[in-house]
Structure formats: structure tokens, C-alpha cells
PDB file of C-alpha atoms and ligand atoms in Angstrom:
ATOM      1  CA  UNK A 125     269.463  92.915 163.705  1.00  0.00           C
ATOM      2  CA  UNK A 126     266.396  92.897 160.498  1.00  0.00           C
ATOM      3  CA  UNK A 127     266.336  92.668 156.839  1.00  0.00           C
ATOM      4  CA  UNK A 128     264.281  94.958 155.048  1.00  0.00           C
ATOM      5  CA  UNK A 129     264.084  94.273 150.947  1.00  0.00           C
ATOM      6  CA  UNK A 130     263.015  96.036 148.572  1.00  0.00           C
ATOM      7  CA  UNK A 131     263.280  96.747 144.766  1.00  0.00           C
ATOM      8  CA  UNK A 132     262.751  98.607 141.725  1.00  0.00           C
ATOM      9  CA  UNK A 133     264.529  99.776 139.091  1.00  0.00           C
ATOM     10  CA  UNK A 134     264.706 104.048 141.077  1.00  0.00           C
ATOM     11  CA  UNK A 135     264.627 105.585 138.209  1.00  0.00           C
ATOM     12  CA  UNK A 136     265.279 109.407 138.131  1.00  0.00           C
ATOM     13  CA  UNK A 137     265.332 108.763 141.984  1.00  0.00           C
ATOM     14  CA  UNK A 138     262.117 110.838 143.148  1.00  0.00           C
ATOM     15  CA  UNK A 139     260.387 112.033 146.954  1.00  0.00           C
ATOM     16  CA  UNK A 140     257.853 108.560 146.376  1.00  0.00           C
ATOM     17  CA  UNK A 141     261.489 106.706 146.281  1.00  0.00           C
ATOM     18  CA  UNK A 142     262.794 107.811 148.942  1.00  0.00           C
ATOM     19  CA  UNK A 143     259.343 107.991 151.453  1.00  0.00           C
ATOM     20  CA  UNK A 144     259.385 104.295 150.733  1.00  0.00           C
ATOM     21  CA  UNK A 145     263.455 103.419 151.638  1.00  0.00           C
ATOM     22  CA  UNK A 146     262.909 105.547 154.554  1.00  0.00           C
ATOM     23  CA  UNK A 147     259.615 103.591 155.973  1.00  0.00           C
ATOM     24  CA  UNK A 148     261.193 100.084 154.716  1.00  0.00           C
ATOM     25  CA  UNK A 149     264.288 100.963 156.458  1.00  0.00           C
ATOM     26  CA  UNK A 150     262.378 102.178 159.804  1.00  0.00           C
ATOM     27  CA  UNK A 151     260.835  98.340 159.030  1.00  0.00           C
ATOM     28  CA  UNK A 152     265.041  96.932 160.079  1.00  0.00           C
ATOM     29  CA  UNK A 153     267.681  97.670 161.111  1.00  0.00           C
ATOM     30  CA  UNK A 154     269.077  96.526 157.086  1.00  0.00           C
ATOM     31  CA  UNK A 155     267.892  98.187 154.154  1.00  0.00           C
ATOM     32  CA  UNK A 156     269.259  96.344 151.044  1.00  0.00           C
ATOM     33  CA  UNK A 157     267.704  96.938 147.688  1.00  0.00           C
ATOM     34  CA  UNK A 158     267.522  94.558 144.668  1.00  0.00           C
ATOM     35  CA  UNK A 159     267.814  97.544 141.966  1.00  0.00           C
ATOM     36  CA  UNK A 160     266.569  96.587 138.292  1.00  0.00           C
ATOM     37  CA  UNK A 161     269.065  96.155 135.463  1.00  0.00           C
ATOM     38  CA  UNK A 162     268.918  96.417 132.177  1.00  0.00           C
ATOM     39  CA  UNK A 163     267.706  93.402 131.188  1.00  0.00           C
ATOM     40  CA  UNK A 164     264.876  93.250 133.481  1.00  0.00           C
ATOM     41  CA  UNK A 165     263.290  96.345 132.908  1.00  0.00           C
ATOM     42  CA  UNK A 166     263.346  95.037 129.305  1.00  0.00           C
ATOM     43  CA  UNK A 167     261.929  91.864 130.138  1.00  0.00           C
ATOM     44  CA  UNK A 168     258.764  94.618 132.037  1.00  0.00           C
ATOM     45  CA  UNK A 169     258.998  96.586 128.943  1.00  0.00           C
ATOM     46  CA  UNK A 170     261.367  99.795 130.726  1.00  0.00           C
ATOM     47  CA  UNK A 171     263.673 101.305 129.907  1.00  0.00           C
ATOM     48  CA  UNK A 172     265.467 103.345 132.488  1.00  0.00           C
ATOM     49  CA  UNK A 173     266.515 107.232 131.705  1.00  0.00           C
ATOM     50  CA  UNK A 174     269.680 106.105 133.570  1.00  0.00           C
ATOM     51  CA  UNK A 175     272.037 103.257 133.413  1.00  0.00           C
ATOM     52  CA  UNK A 176     272.394 100.689 135.816  1.00  0.00           C
ATOM     53  CA  UNK A 177     275.628 101.646 137.842  1.00  0.00           C
ATOM     54  CA  UNK A 178     274.268 105.387 137.986  1.00  0.00           C
ATOM     55  CA  UNK A 179     270.993 104.542 139.396  1.00  0.00           C
ATOM     56  CA  UNK A 180     273.155 102.084 141.586  1.00  0.00           C
ATOM     57  CA  UNK A 181     275.528 105.051 143.163  1.00  0.00           C
ATOM     58  CA  UNK A 182     272.177 107.904 143.420  1.00  0.00           C
ATOM     59  CA  UNK A 183     270.715 104.532 145.848  1.00  0.00           C
ATOM     60  CA  UNK A 184     273.999 104.681 148.121  1.00  0.00           C
ATOM     61  CA  UNK A 185     273.742 108.305 148.395  1.00  0.00           C
ATOM     62  CA  UNK A 186     270.632 108.046 150.113  1.00  0.00           C
ATOM     63  CA  UNK A 187     271.055 107.048 154.129  1.00  0.00           C
ATOM     64  CA  UNK A 188     268.543 104.672 154.146  1.00  0.00           C
ATOM     65  CA  UNK A 189     270.224 102.333 151.808  1.00  0.00           C
ATOM     66  CA  UNK A 190     272.944 100.010 153.454  1.00  0.00           C
ATOM     67  CA  UNK A 191     274.006  97.716 150.239  1.00  0.00           C
ATOM     68  CA  UNK A 192     272.209  97.618 146.462  1.00  0.00           C
ATOM     69  CA  UNK A 193     272.908  94.357 144.038  1.00  0.00           C
ATOM     70  CA  UNK A 194     271.338  93.238 141.127  1.00  0.00           C
ATOM     71  CA  UNK A 195     267.915  92.179 140.664  1.00  0.00           C
ATOM     72  CA  UNK A 196     268.128  90.696 136.364  1.00  0.00           C
ATOM     73  CA  UNK A 197     264.598  88.345 137.104  1.00  0.00           C
ATOM     74  CA  UNK A 198     261.375  88.071 138.330  1.00  0.00           C
ATOM     75  CA  UNK A 199     261.796  84.923 139.696  1.00  0.00           C
ATOM     76  CA  UNK A 200     264.969  85.488 142.150  1.00  0.00           C
ATOM     77  CA  UNK A 201     263.027  87.542 144.608  1.00  0.00           C
ATOM     78  CA  UNK A 202     262.711  84.234 146.932  1.00  0.00           C
ATOM     79  CA  UNK A 203     266.097  83.387 146.525  1.00  0.00           C
ATOM     80  CA  UNK A 204     267.488  86.565 147.423  1.00  0.00           C
ATOM     81  CA  UNK A 205     265.395  86.946 150.828  1.00  0.00           C
ATOM     82  CA  UNK A 206     266.753  83.262 151.902  1.00  0.00           C
ATOM     83  CA  UNK A 207     270.408  84.540 150.442  1.00  0.00           C
ATOM     84  CA  UNK A 208     270.442  87.809 152.362  1.00  0.00           C
ATOM     85  CA  UNK A 209     267.803  86.860 155.388  1.00  0.00           C
ATOM     86  CA  UNK A 210     265.790  89.142 154.916  1.00  0.00           C
ATOM     87  CA  UNK A 211     262.487  88.700 157.221  1.00  0.00           C
ATOM     88  CA  UNK A 212     260.254  91.270 155.380  1.00  0.00           C
ATOM     89  CA  UNK A 213     259.598  92.672 152.071  1.00  0.00           C
ATOM     90  CA  UNK A 214     258.672  95.989 151.093  1.00  0.00           C
ATOM     91  CA  UNK A 215     257.097  97.326 148.064  1.00  0.00           C
ATOM     92  CA  UNK A 216     254.621 100.196 147.512  1.00  0.00           C
ATOM     93  CA  UNK A 217     250.759  99.829 147.192  1.00  0.00           C
ATOM     94  CA  UNK A 218     250.491  99.833 143.767  1.00  0.00           C
ATOM     95  CA  UNK A 219     252.383  96.223 144.150  1.00  0.00           C
ATOM     96  CA  UNK A 220     249.384  94.800 146.676  1.00  0.00           C
ATOM     97  CA  UNK A 221     249.062  91.494 146.044  1.00  0.00           C
ATOM     98  CA  UNK A 222     251.972  90.663 144.120  1.00  0.00           C
ATOM     99  CA  UNK A 223     254.591  89.072 145.973  1.00  0.00           C
ATOM    100  CA  UNK A 224     251.455  87.078 148.789  1.00  0.00           C
ATOM    101  CA  UNK A 225     253.332  83.823 147.538  1.00  0.00           C
ATOM    102  CA  UNK A 226     256.971  85.205 149.297  1.00  0.00           C
ATOM    103  CA  UNK A 227     255.078  84.905 152.703  1.00  0.00           C
ATOM    104  CA  UNK A 228     256.556  81.755 152.680  1.00  0.00           C
ATOM    105  CA  UNK A 229     259.237  83.040 153.254  1.00  0.00           C
ATOM    106  CA  UNK A 230     259.610  86.591 155.019  1.00  0.00           C
ATOM    107  CA  UNK A 231     257.053  88.641 155.970  1.00  0.00           C
ATOM    108  CA  UNK A 232     255.371  90.698 153.210  1.00  0.00           C
ATOM    109  CA  UNK A 233     254.452  94.294 153.400  1.00  0.00           C
ATOM    110  CA  UNK A 234     252.914  97.056 150.966  1.00  0.00           C
ATOM    111  CA  UNK A 235     253.431 100.660 151.675  1.00  0.00           C
ATOM    112  CA  UNK A 236     250.797 102.864 150.602  1.00  0.00           C
ATOM    113  CA  UNK A 237     252.158 104.845 147.847  1.00  0.00           C
ATOM    114  CA  UNK A 238     253.196 108.399 147.404  1.00  0.00           C
ATOM    115  CA  UNK A 239     250.174 110.661 145.363  1.00  0.00           C
ATOM    116  CA  UNK A 240     251.154 112.331 142.039  1.00  0.00           C
ATOM    117  CA  UNK A 241     254.540 111.360 141.452  1.00  0.00           C
ATOM    118  CA  UNK A 242     256.657 108.747 139.412  1.00  0.00           C
ATOM    119  CA  UNK A 243     259.329 108.047 137.271  1.00  0.00           C
ATOM    120  CA  UNK A 244     256.870 107.730 134.255  1.00  0.00           C
ATOM    121  CA  UNK A 245     254.885 111.501 135.511  1.00  0.00           C
ATOM    122  CA  UNK A 246     258.696 113.170 135.276  1.00  0.00           C
ATOM    123  CA  UNK A 247     259.105 111.834 132.254  1.00  0.00           C
ATOM    124  CA  UNK A 248     255.960 113.191 130.472  1.00  0.00           C
ATOM    125  CA  UNK A 249     256.670 116.151 132.633  1.00  0.00           C
ATOM    126  CA  UNK A 250     259.985 117.191 131.172  1.00  0.00           C
ATOM    127  CA  UNK A 251     258.799 116.278 127.853  1.00  0.00           C
ATOM    128  CA  UNK A 252     256.348 118.492 128.372  1.00  0.00           C
ATOM    129  CA  UNK A 253     258.823 121.098 128.832  1.00  0.00           C
ATOM    130  CA  UNK A 254     261.058 121.132 126.265  1.00  0.00           C
TER     131      UNK A 254
HETATM  132  N1  C2G B 480     256.782 104.310 144.107  1.00  0.00           N
HETATM  133  C1  C2G B 480     255.369 104.663 145.551  1.00  0.00           C
HETATM  134  N2  C2G B 480     255.202 105.687 145.530  1.00  0.00           N
HETATM  135  C2  C2G B 480     255.494 106.157 143.800  1.00  0.00           C
HETATM  136  C3  C2G B 480     255.768 105.617 143.038  1.00  0.00           C
HETATM  137  C4  C2G B 480     256.910 103.694 143.224  1.00  0.00           C
HETATM  138  O1  C2G B 480     255.517 103.959 146.985  1.00  0.00           O
HETATM  139  N3  C2G B 480     254.440 107.141 144.331  1.00  0.00           N
HETATM  140  C5  C2G B 480     257.477 102.667 145.117  1.00  0.00           C
HETATM  141  C6  C2G B 480     256.529 101.960 144.523  1.00  0.00           C
HETATM  142  O2  C2G B 480     255.728 100.818 144.388  1.00  0.00           O
HETATM  143  C7  C2G B 480     258.221 100.558 144.571  1.00  0.00           C
HETATM  144  C8  C2G B 480     259.066 101.187 144.415  1.00  0.00           C
HETATM  145  O3  C2G B 480     258.324 102.862 145.073  1.00  0.00           O
HETATM  146  O4  C2G B 480     257.600 100.206 145.541  1.00  0.00           O
HETATM  147  C9  C2G B 480     259.946 101.518 143.021  1.00  0.00           C
HETATM  148  O5  C2G B 480     259.656 102.343 141.961  1.00  0.00           O
HETATM  149  P1  C2G B 480     259.504 101.785 140.652  1.00  0.00           P
HETATM  150  O6  C2G B 480     261.281 101.981 140.864  1.00  0.00           O
HETATM  151  O7  C2G B 480     258.965 102.576 140.210  1.00  0.00           O
HETATM  152  O8  C2G B 480     259.530 100.598 140.808  1.00  0.00           O
HETATM  153  P2  C2G B 480     258.277  99.655 139.674  1.00  0.00           P
HETATM  154  O9  C2G B 480     258.198  99.707 138.742  1.00  0.00           O
HETATM  155  O10 C2G B 480     257.668  99.589 141.328  1.00  0.00           O
HETATM  156  O11 C2G B 480     259.082  98.324 140.241  1.00  0.00           O
HETATM  157  O12 C2G B 480     259.758  93.958 141.463  1.00  0.00           O
HETATM  158  C10 C2G B 480     259.015  94.439 141.726  1.00  0.00           C
HETATM  159  C11 C2G B 480     259.367  95.478 140.341  1.00  0.00           C
HETATM  160  O13 C2G B 480     261.055  95.773 139.756  1.00  0.00           O
HETATM  161  C12 C2G B 480     259.285  97.423 141.120  1.00  0.00           C
END
């Protein structure tokens, strides 16, 4: 039984998110998602278009996601890995190198990013259509 962990705000859920979640789930028997809270998004100087509760509901409807918990700080990842007994932390390749220090706690894997789509690009193209 192996546990995979990933995290992010997952705003305006799109195909790159689904690709990441599907590939992450395939690396374990269970996939847990640390969902960035609004206060953590503010720390990252980001703002989600959807509330935490709505982003949580959308993620839970994805077949690859087994559970979702709030992520409030950068520092909590090591604690989450231990708390949930995670075997592998999976992130997109835009984060390559950022979480290498967590390799003391579990395997850290960066998956190739899906090109040409992101929540920011979607927001910009919706704005351009108005
Ligand atoms: N992602 C991807 N390809 C894209 C867009 C996103 O593979 N075109 C991946 C990201 O690398 C991340 C996950 O999908 O692993 C979630 O993406 P976001 O919700 O945009 O999260 P991000 O802003 O990368 O924040 O502590 C880590 C951060 O909270 C992750």
C-alpha cells in the first residue's frame, strides 16, 4: 500500500491538473492532495477565482483523488508526509529542485508539465473574450 502526495491551489481545474493527478495516482495506491488555502495563496501572491470549499469539491470529484486536506504553509510538507505516511511527493516539473530537501522523508518526483495551459492562461483568455 503506497501513498502519493501532491499539492497546489488547483484553481479552474484543467487538463494539465488532470494529467498530473492521473500520473501521480499511478505512482501509488492512494493519492492525497494538499489544497492551498486562501491564506497560503496570499502568501504565494496568488488569488484563486474559486473558494477553498468549491476547489475541494471539484478535486474530490476526480477519480484519481482519494482525499484532500488544506495546505496553509510551505513548511508543513514534511509534517504532512509523516502524518499521512506518504511514500512519494509528486509535483510538476516547474517545481523541479524546489522540494529536493524532502527526499529525506520520501521519494520526490517531478513530472513533465503539460504545455500551453495553466490557470493563469485560462484567466487571461477569459478576460480577452469579454
Ligand atoms: N501543472 C502541470 N502543468 C501545467 C500546470 C500545472 O503539470 N500546465 C502542475 C503543477 O506543476 C502542480 C499541479 O499541476 O504540480 C497543480 O498546479 P497549480 O494548481 O497551478 O499549483 P502551483 O501553482 O504549481 O502550486 O506548494 C506547491 C504549490 O502549492 C503548487
